[in-house]
Coordinates of C-alpha atoms in Angstrom, one line a residue:
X1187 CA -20.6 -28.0 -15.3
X1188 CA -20.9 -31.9 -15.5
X1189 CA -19.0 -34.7 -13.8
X1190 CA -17.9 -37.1 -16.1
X1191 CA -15.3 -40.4 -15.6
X1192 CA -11.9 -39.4 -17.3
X1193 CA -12.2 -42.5 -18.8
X1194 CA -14.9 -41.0 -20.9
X1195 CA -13.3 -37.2 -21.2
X1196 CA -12.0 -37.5 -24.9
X1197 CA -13.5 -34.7 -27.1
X1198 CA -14.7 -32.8 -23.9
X1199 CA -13.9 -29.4 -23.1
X1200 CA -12.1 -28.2 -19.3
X1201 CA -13.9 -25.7 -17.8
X1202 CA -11.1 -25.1 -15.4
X1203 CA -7.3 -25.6 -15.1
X1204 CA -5.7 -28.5 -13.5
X1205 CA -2.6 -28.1 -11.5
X1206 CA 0.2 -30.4 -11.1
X1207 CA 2.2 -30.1 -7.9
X1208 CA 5.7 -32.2 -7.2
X1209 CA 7.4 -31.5 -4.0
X1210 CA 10.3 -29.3 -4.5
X1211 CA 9.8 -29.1 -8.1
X1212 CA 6.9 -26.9 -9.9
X1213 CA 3.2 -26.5 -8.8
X1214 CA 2.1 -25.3 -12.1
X1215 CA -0.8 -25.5 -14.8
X1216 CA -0.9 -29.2 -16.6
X1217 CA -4.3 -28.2 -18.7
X1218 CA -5.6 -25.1 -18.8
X1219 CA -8.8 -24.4 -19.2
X1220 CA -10.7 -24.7 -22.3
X1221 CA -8.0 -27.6 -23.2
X1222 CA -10.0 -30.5 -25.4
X1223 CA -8.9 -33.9 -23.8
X1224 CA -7.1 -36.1 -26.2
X1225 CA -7.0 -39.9 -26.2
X1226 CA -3.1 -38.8 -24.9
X1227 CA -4.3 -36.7 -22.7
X1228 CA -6.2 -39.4 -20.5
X1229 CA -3.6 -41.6 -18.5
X1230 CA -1.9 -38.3 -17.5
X1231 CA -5.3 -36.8 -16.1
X1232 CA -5.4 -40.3 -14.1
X1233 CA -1.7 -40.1 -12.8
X1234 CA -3.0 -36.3 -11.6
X1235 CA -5.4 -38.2 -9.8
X1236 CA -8.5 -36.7 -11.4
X1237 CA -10.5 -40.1 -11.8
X1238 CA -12.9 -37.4 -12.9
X1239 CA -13.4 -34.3 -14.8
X1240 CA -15.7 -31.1 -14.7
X1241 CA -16.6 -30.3 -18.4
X1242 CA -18.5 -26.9 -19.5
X1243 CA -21.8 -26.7 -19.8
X1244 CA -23.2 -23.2 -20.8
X1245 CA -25.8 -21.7 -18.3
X1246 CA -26.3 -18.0 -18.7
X1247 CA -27.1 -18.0 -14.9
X1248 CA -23.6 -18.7 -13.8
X1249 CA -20.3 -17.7 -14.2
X1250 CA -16.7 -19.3 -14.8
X1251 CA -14.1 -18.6 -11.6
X1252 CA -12.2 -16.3 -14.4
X1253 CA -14.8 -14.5 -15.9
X1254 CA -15.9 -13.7 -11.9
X1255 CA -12.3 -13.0 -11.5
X1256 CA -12.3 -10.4 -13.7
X1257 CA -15.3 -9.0 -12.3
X1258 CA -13.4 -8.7 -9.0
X1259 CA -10.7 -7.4 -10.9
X1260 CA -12.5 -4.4 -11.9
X1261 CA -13.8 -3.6 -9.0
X1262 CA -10.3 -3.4 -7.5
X1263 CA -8.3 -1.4 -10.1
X1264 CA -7.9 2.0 -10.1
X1265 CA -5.2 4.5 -10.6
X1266 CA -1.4 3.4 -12.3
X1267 CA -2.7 -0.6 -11.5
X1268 CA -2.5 -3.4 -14.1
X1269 CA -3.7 -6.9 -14.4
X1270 CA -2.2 -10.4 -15.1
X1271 CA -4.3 -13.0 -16.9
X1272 CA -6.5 -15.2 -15.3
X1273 CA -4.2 -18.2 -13.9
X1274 CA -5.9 -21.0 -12.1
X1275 CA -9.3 -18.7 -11.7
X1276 CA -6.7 -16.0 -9.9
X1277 CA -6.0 -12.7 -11.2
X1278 CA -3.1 -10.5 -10.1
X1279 CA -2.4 -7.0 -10.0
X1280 CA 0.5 -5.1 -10.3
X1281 CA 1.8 -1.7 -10.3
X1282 CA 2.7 0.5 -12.4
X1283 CA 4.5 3.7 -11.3
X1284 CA 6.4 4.1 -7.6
X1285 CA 3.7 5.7 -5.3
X1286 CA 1.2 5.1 -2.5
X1287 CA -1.2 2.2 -2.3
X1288 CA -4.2 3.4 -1.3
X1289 CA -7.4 1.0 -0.3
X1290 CA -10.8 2.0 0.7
X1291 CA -10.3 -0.9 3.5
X1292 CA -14.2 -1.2 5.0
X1293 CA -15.5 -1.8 1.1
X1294 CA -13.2 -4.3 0.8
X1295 CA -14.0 -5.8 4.1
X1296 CA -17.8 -5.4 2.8
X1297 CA -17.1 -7.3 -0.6
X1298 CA -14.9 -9.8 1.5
X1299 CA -17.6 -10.9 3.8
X1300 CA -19.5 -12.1 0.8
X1301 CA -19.7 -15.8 0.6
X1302 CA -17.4 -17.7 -1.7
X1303 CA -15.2 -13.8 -2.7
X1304 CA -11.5 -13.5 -2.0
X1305 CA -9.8 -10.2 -2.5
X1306 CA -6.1 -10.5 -1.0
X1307 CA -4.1 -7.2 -0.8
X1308 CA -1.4 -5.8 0.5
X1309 CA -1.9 -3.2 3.7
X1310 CA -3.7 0.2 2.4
X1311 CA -0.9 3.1 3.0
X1312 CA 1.7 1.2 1.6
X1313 CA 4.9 2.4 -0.7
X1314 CA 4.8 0.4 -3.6
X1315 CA 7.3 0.3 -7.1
X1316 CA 6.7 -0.4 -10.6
X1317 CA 5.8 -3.8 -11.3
X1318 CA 4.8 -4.9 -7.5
X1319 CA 2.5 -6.9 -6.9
X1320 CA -0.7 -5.4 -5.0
X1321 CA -3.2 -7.5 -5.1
X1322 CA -5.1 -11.0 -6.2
X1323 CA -8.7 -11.6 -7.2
X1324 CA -10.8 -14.8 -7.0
X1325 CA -14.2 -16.7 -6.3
X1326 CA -13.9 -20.1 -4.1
X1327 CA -16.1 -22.1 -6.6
X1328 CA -15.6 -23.4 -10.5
X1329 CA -18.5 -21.1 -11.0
X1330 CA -20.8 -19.1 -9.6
X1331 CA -23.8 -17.0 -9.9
X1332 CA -24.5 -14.5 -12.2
X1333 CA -26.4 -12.5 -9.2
X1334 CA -23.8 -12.4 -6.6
X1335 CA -21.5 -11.1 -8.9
X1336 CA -23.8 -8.1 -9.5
X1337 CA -24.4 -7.9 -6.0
X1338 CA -20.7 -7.3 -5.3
X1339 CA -20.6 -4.5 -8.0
X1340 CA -23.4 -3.4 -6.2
X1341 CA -21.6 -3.5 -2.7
X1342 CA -18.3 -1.6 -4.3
X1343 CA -20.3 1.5 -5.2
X1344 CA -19.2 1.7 -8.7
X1345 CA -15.4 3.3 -7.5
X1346 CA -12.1 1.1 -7.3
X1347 CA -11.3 -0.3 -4.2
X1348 CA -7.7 0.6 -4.9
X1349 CA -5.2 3.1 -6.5
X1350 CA -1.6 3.7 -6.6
X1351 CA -1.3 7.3 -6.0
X1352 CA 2.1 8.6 -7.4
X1353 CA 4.4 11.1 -5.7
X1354 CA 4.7 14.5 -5.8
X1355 CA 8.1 16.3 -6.4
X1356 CA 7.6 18.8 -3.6
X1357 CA 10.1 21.2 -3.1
X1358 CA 11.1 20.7 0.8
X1359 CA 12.3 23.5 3.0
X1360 CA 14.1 22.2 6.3
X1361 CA 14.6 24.1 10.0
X1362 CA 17.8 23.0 11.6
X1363 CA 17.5 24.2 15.5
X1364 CA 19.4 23.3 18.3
X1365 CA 22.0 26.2 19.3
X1366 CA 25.1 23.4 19.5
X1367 CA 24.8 23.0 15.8
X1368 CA 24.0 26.8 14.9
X1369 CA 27.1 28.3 16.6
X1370 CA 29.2 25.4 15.3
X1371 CA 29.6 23.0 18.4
X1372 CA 28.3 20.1 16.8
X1373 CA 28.4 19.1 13.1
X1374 CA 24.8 18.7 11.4
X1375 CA 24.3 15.3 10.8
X1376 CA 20.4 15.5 10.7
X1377 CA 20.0 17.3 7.2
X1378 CA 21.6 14.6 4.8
X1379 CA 19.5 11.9 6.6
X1380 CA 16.4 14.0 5.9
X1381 CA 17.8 14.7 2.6
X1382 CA 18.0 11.0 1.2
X1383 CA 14.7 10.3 2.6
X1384 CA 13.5 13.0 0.5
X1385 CA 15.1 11.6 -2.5
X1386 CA 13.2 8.5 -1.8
X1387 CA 10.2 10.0 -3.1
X1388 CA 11.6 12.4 -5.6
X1389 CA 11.7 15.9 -3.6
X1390 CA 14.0 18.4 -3.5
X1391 CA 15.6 20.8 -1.0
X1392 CA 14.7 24.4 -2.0
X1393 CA 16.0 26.4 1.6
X1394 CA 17.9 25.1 4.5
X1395 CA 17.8 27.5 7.6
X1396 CA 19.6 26.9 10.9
X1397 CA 18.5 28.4 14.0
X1398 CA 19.4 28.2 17.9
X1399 CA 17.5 27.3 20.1
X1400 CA 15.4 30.8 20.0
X1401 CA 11.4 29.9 19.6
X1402 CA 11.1 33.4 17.9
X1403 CA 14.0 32.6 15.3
X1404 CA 12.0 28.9 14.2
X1405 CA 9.3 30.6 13.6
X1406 CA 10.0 33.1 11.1
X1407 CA 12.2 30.4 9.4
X1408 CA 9.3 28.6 9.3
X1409 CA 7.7 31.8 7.5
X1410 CA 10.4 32.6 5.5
X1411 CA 10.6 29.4 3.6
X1412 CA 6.4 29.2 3.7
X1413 CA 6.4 32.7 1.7
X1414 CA 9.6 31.3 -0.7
X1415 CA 7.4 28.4 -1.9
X1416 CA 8.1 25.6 0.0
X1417 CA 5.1 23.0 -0.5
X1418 CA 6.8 20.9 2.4
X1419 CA 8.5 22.2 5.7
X1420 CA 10.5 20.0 8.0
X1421 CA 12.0 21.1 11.6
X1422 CA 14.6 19.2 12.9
X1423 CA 15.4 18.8 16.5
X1424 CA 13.9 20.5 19.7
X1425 CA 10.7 17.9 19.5
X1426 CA 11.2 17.0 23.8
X1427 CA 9.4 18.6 26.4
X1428 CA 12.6 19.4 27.6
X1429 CA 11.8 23.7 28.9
X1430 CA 15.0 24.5 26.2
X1431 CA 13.4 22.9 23.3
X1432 CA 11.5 25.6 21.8
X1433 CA 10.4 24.0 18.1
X1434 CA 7.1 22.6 18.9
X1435 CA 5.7 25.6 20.3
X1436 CA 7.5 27.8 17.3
X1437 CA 5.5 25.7 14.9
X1438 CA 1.9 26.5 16.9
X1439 CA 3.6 30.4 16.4
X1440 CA 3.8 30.1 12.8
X1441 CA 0.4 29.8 12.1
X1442 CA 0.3 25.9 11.9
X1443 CA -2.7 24.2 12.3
X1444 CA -1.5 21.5 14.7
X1445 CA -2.9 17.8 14.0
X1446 CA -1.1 16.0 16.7
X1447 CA 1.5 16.9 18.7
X1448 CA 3.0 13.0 20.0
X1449 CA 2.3 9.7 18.3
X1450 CA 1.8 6.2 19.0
X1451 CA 4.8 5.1 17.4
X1452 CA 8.3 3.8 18.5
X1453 CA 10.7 5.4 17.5
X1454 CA 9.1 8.4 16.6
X1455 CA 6.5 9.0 19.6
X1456 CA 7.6 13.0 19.7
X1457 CA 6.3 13.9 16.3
X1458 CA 4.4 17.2 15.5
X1459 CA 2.1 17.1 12.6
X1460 CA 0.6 20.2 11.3
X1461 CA -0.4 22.7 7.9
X1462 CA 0.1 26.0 7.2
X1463 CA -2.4 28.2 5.3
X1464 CA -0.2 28.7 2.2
X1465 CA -0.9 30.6 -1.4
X1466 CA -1.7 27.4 -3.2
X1467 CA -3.6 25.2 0.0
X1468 CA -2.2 23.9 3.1
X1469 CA 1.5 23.1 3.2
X1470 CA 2.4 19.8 5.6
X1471 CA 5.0 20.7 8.6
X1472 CA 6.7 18.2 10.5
X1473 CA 8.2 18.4 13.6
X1474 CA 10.8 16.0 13.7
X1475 CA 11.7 14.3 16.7
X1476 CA 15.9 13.3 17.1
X1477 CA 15.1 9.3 16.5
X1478 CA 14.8 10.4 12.8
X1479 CA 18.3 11.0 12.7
X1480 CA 19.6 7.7 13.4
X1481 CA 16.8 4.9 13.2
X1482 CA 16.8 3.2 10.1
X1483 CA 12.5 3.7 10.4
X1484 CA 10.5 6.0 12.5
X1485 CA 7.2 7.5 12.3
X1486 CA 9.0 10.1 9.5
X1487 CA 8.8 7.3 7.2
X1488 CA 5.3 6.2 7.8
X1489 CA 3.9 10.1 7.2
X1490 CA 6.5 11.0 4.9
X1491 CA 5.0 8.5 2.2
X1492 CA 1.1 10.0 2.7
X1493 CA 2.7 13.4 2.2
X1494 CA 4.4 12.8 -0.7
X1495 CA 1.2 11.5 -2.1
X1496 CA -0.6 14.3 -1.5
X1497 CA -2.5 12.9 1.0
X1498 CA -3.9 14.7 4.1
X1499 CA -3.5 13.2 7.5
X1500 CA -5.8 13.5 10.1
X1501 CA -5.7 12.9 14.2
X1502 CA -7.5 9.4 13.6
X1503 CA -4.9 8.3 11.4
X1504 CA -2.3 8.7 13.3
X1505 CA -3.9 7.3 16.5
X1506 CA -4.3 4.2 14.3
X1507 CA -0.7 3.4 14.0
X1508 CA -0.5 2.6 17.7
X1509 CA -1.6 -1.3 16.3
X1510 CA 2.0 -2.0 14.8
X1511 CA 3.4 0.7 15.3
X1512 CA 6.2 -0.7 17.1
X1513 CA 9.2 -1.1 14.6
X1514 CA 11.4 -4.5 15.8
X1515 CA 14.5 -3.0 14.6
X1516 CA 15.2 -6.3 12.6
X1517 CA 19.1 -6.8 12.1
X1518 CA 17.8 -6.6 7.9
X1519 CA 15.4 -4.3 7.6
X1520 CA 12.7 -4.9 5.2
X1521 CA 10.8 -1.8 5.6
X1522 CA 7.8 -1.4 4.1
X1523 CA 7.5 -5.1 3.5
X1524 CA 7.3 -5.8 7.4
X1525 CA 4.3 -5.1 9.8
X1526 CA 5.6 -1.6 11.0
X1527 CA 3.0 0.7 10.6
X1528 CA 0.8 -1.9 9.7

């Protein structure tokens, strides 16, 4: 780059955009880069208030903020992702299928740190639609140095930071227990909440079996629908430690291999999480606790995503959700663009 006085710009060639900005109005591009000032062109630079100008000068040692831009861009963009073109040395991402945005969070903290690099996201684990907006790439400077820009690549390993992993169309099987619904006390009011939420993410309900509160019963429902094919199994009340709720430990008697029994998360802190050896790999089974059935969001919501992704979940990620893992209950719920789960 060179500095020169507007005054002097005609014939010269921006190396960067210029924004105009009126209250209220439009903060927008006025000359983009690459623009060749005109004699015209010079008292509305000066009313921008750009008594000077930065004009290109090639130097195969540096880099222009989009060219870097793009380089950050493709070290971000994996999986059913898309990018804008550069705007203002910024470059957005998008995306494009419904799924699971999934970030490799301590690489992006690791290209972060370095000086004068901005990668903005969205939170890792989040539900995204087509055409949302995921992330936005770009360097602090005009331009910058061919060298720190490899280093970066170097830092990011070669693999996207990010990837929007769609959802799989699991078929479902679901475990109604609680003796007041099975003998017809009570009306089931838990299964079509479950069932929307399923719906969400484009699985289906392929068995529905209702037992009382018999720990013997749960379990070989649980069996029955493993050894039908379900690729999902979901139990639905009994989750206390109350001595008649028999669910959890019917789950340990199926066979399950038990990843937490209890989260940090409000509503939702009764939650069982474990996989059953199945034909075709482990199939998730939740435990879920009664807050399911009439909170607008819960931990069900927060796993339920991951799941339908296909992605395992571990002890440690679950222990992580105890930082915002209190839902507000807002009066408008904005779930997942709020900080629960976050």
């Amino acid at each position: 780059m060179r500095c020169i006085e507007t005054v002097n710009a005609e014939g010269h060639v921006l190396c960067h955009d210029i924004t105009v900005i009126v209250k209220d109005v439009k903060k927008g591009v006025a000359f983009k880069k690459g623009h060749i000032v005109t004699k015209e062109d010079i008292p509305e630079l000066l009313k921008l208030g750009k008594d000077h100008l930065f004009v290109w000068e090639k130097d195969d040692n540096l880099l222009h903020e989009d060219e870097a831009a793009a380089i950050l861009r493709d070290v971000c963009m994996g999986g059913n992702m898309k990018a804008g073109k550069p705007s203002e040395g910024k470059i957005e991402l998008t995306a494009t299928c419904d799924g699971l945005l999934v970030i490799d969070s301590e690489r992006l903290y690791a290209v972060n740190d370095v000086e004068e690099i901005m990668i903005a996201s969205r939170h890792g684990m989040t539900p995204v639609k087509a055409g949302d907006k995921l992330a936005g790439t770009r360097v602090i400077p005009l331009v910058i140095a061919k060298e720190k820009m490899e280093h970066v690549k170097r830092i990011a390993g070669g693999r996207p930071l990010m990837d929007v992993v769609p959802y799989k169309p699991l078929r479902c099987g679901i475990v109604t227990t609680g003796s007041e619904v099975f003998y017809g006390r009570i009306k089931d009011t838990f299964t079509p909440v479950i069932e929307q939420k399923l719906a969400e993410y484009g699985m289906t309900v392929m068995g529905h079996e209702m037992c009382p509160d018999d720990g013997e019963k749960i379990t070989a429902a649980i069996r029955k629908l493993l050894d039908e094919g379900a690729e999902l199994i979901l139990t639905t009340g009994g989750m206390s430690v109350d001595p008649d709720d028999r669910t959890p430990a019917a789950i340990r008697a199926s066979g399950a291999r038990v990843v937490t029994y209890g989260a940090p998360v409000l509503p939702g802190a009764m939650m069982l999480i474990g996989y059953l050896p199945g034909s075709s790999g482990e199939v998730p089974v939740l435990g879920l606790p009664g807050c399911v059935m009439y909170a607008r969001r819960t931990i069900f919501d927060l796993v339920l995503c991951r799941v339908a992704a296909g992605i395992e979940i571990h002890r440690r990620d679950i222990v992580k959700l105890g930082e915002g893992g209190l839902c507000l209950n807002c009066p408008v719920c904005t779930y997942p663009n709020c900080g629960f789960g976050k």
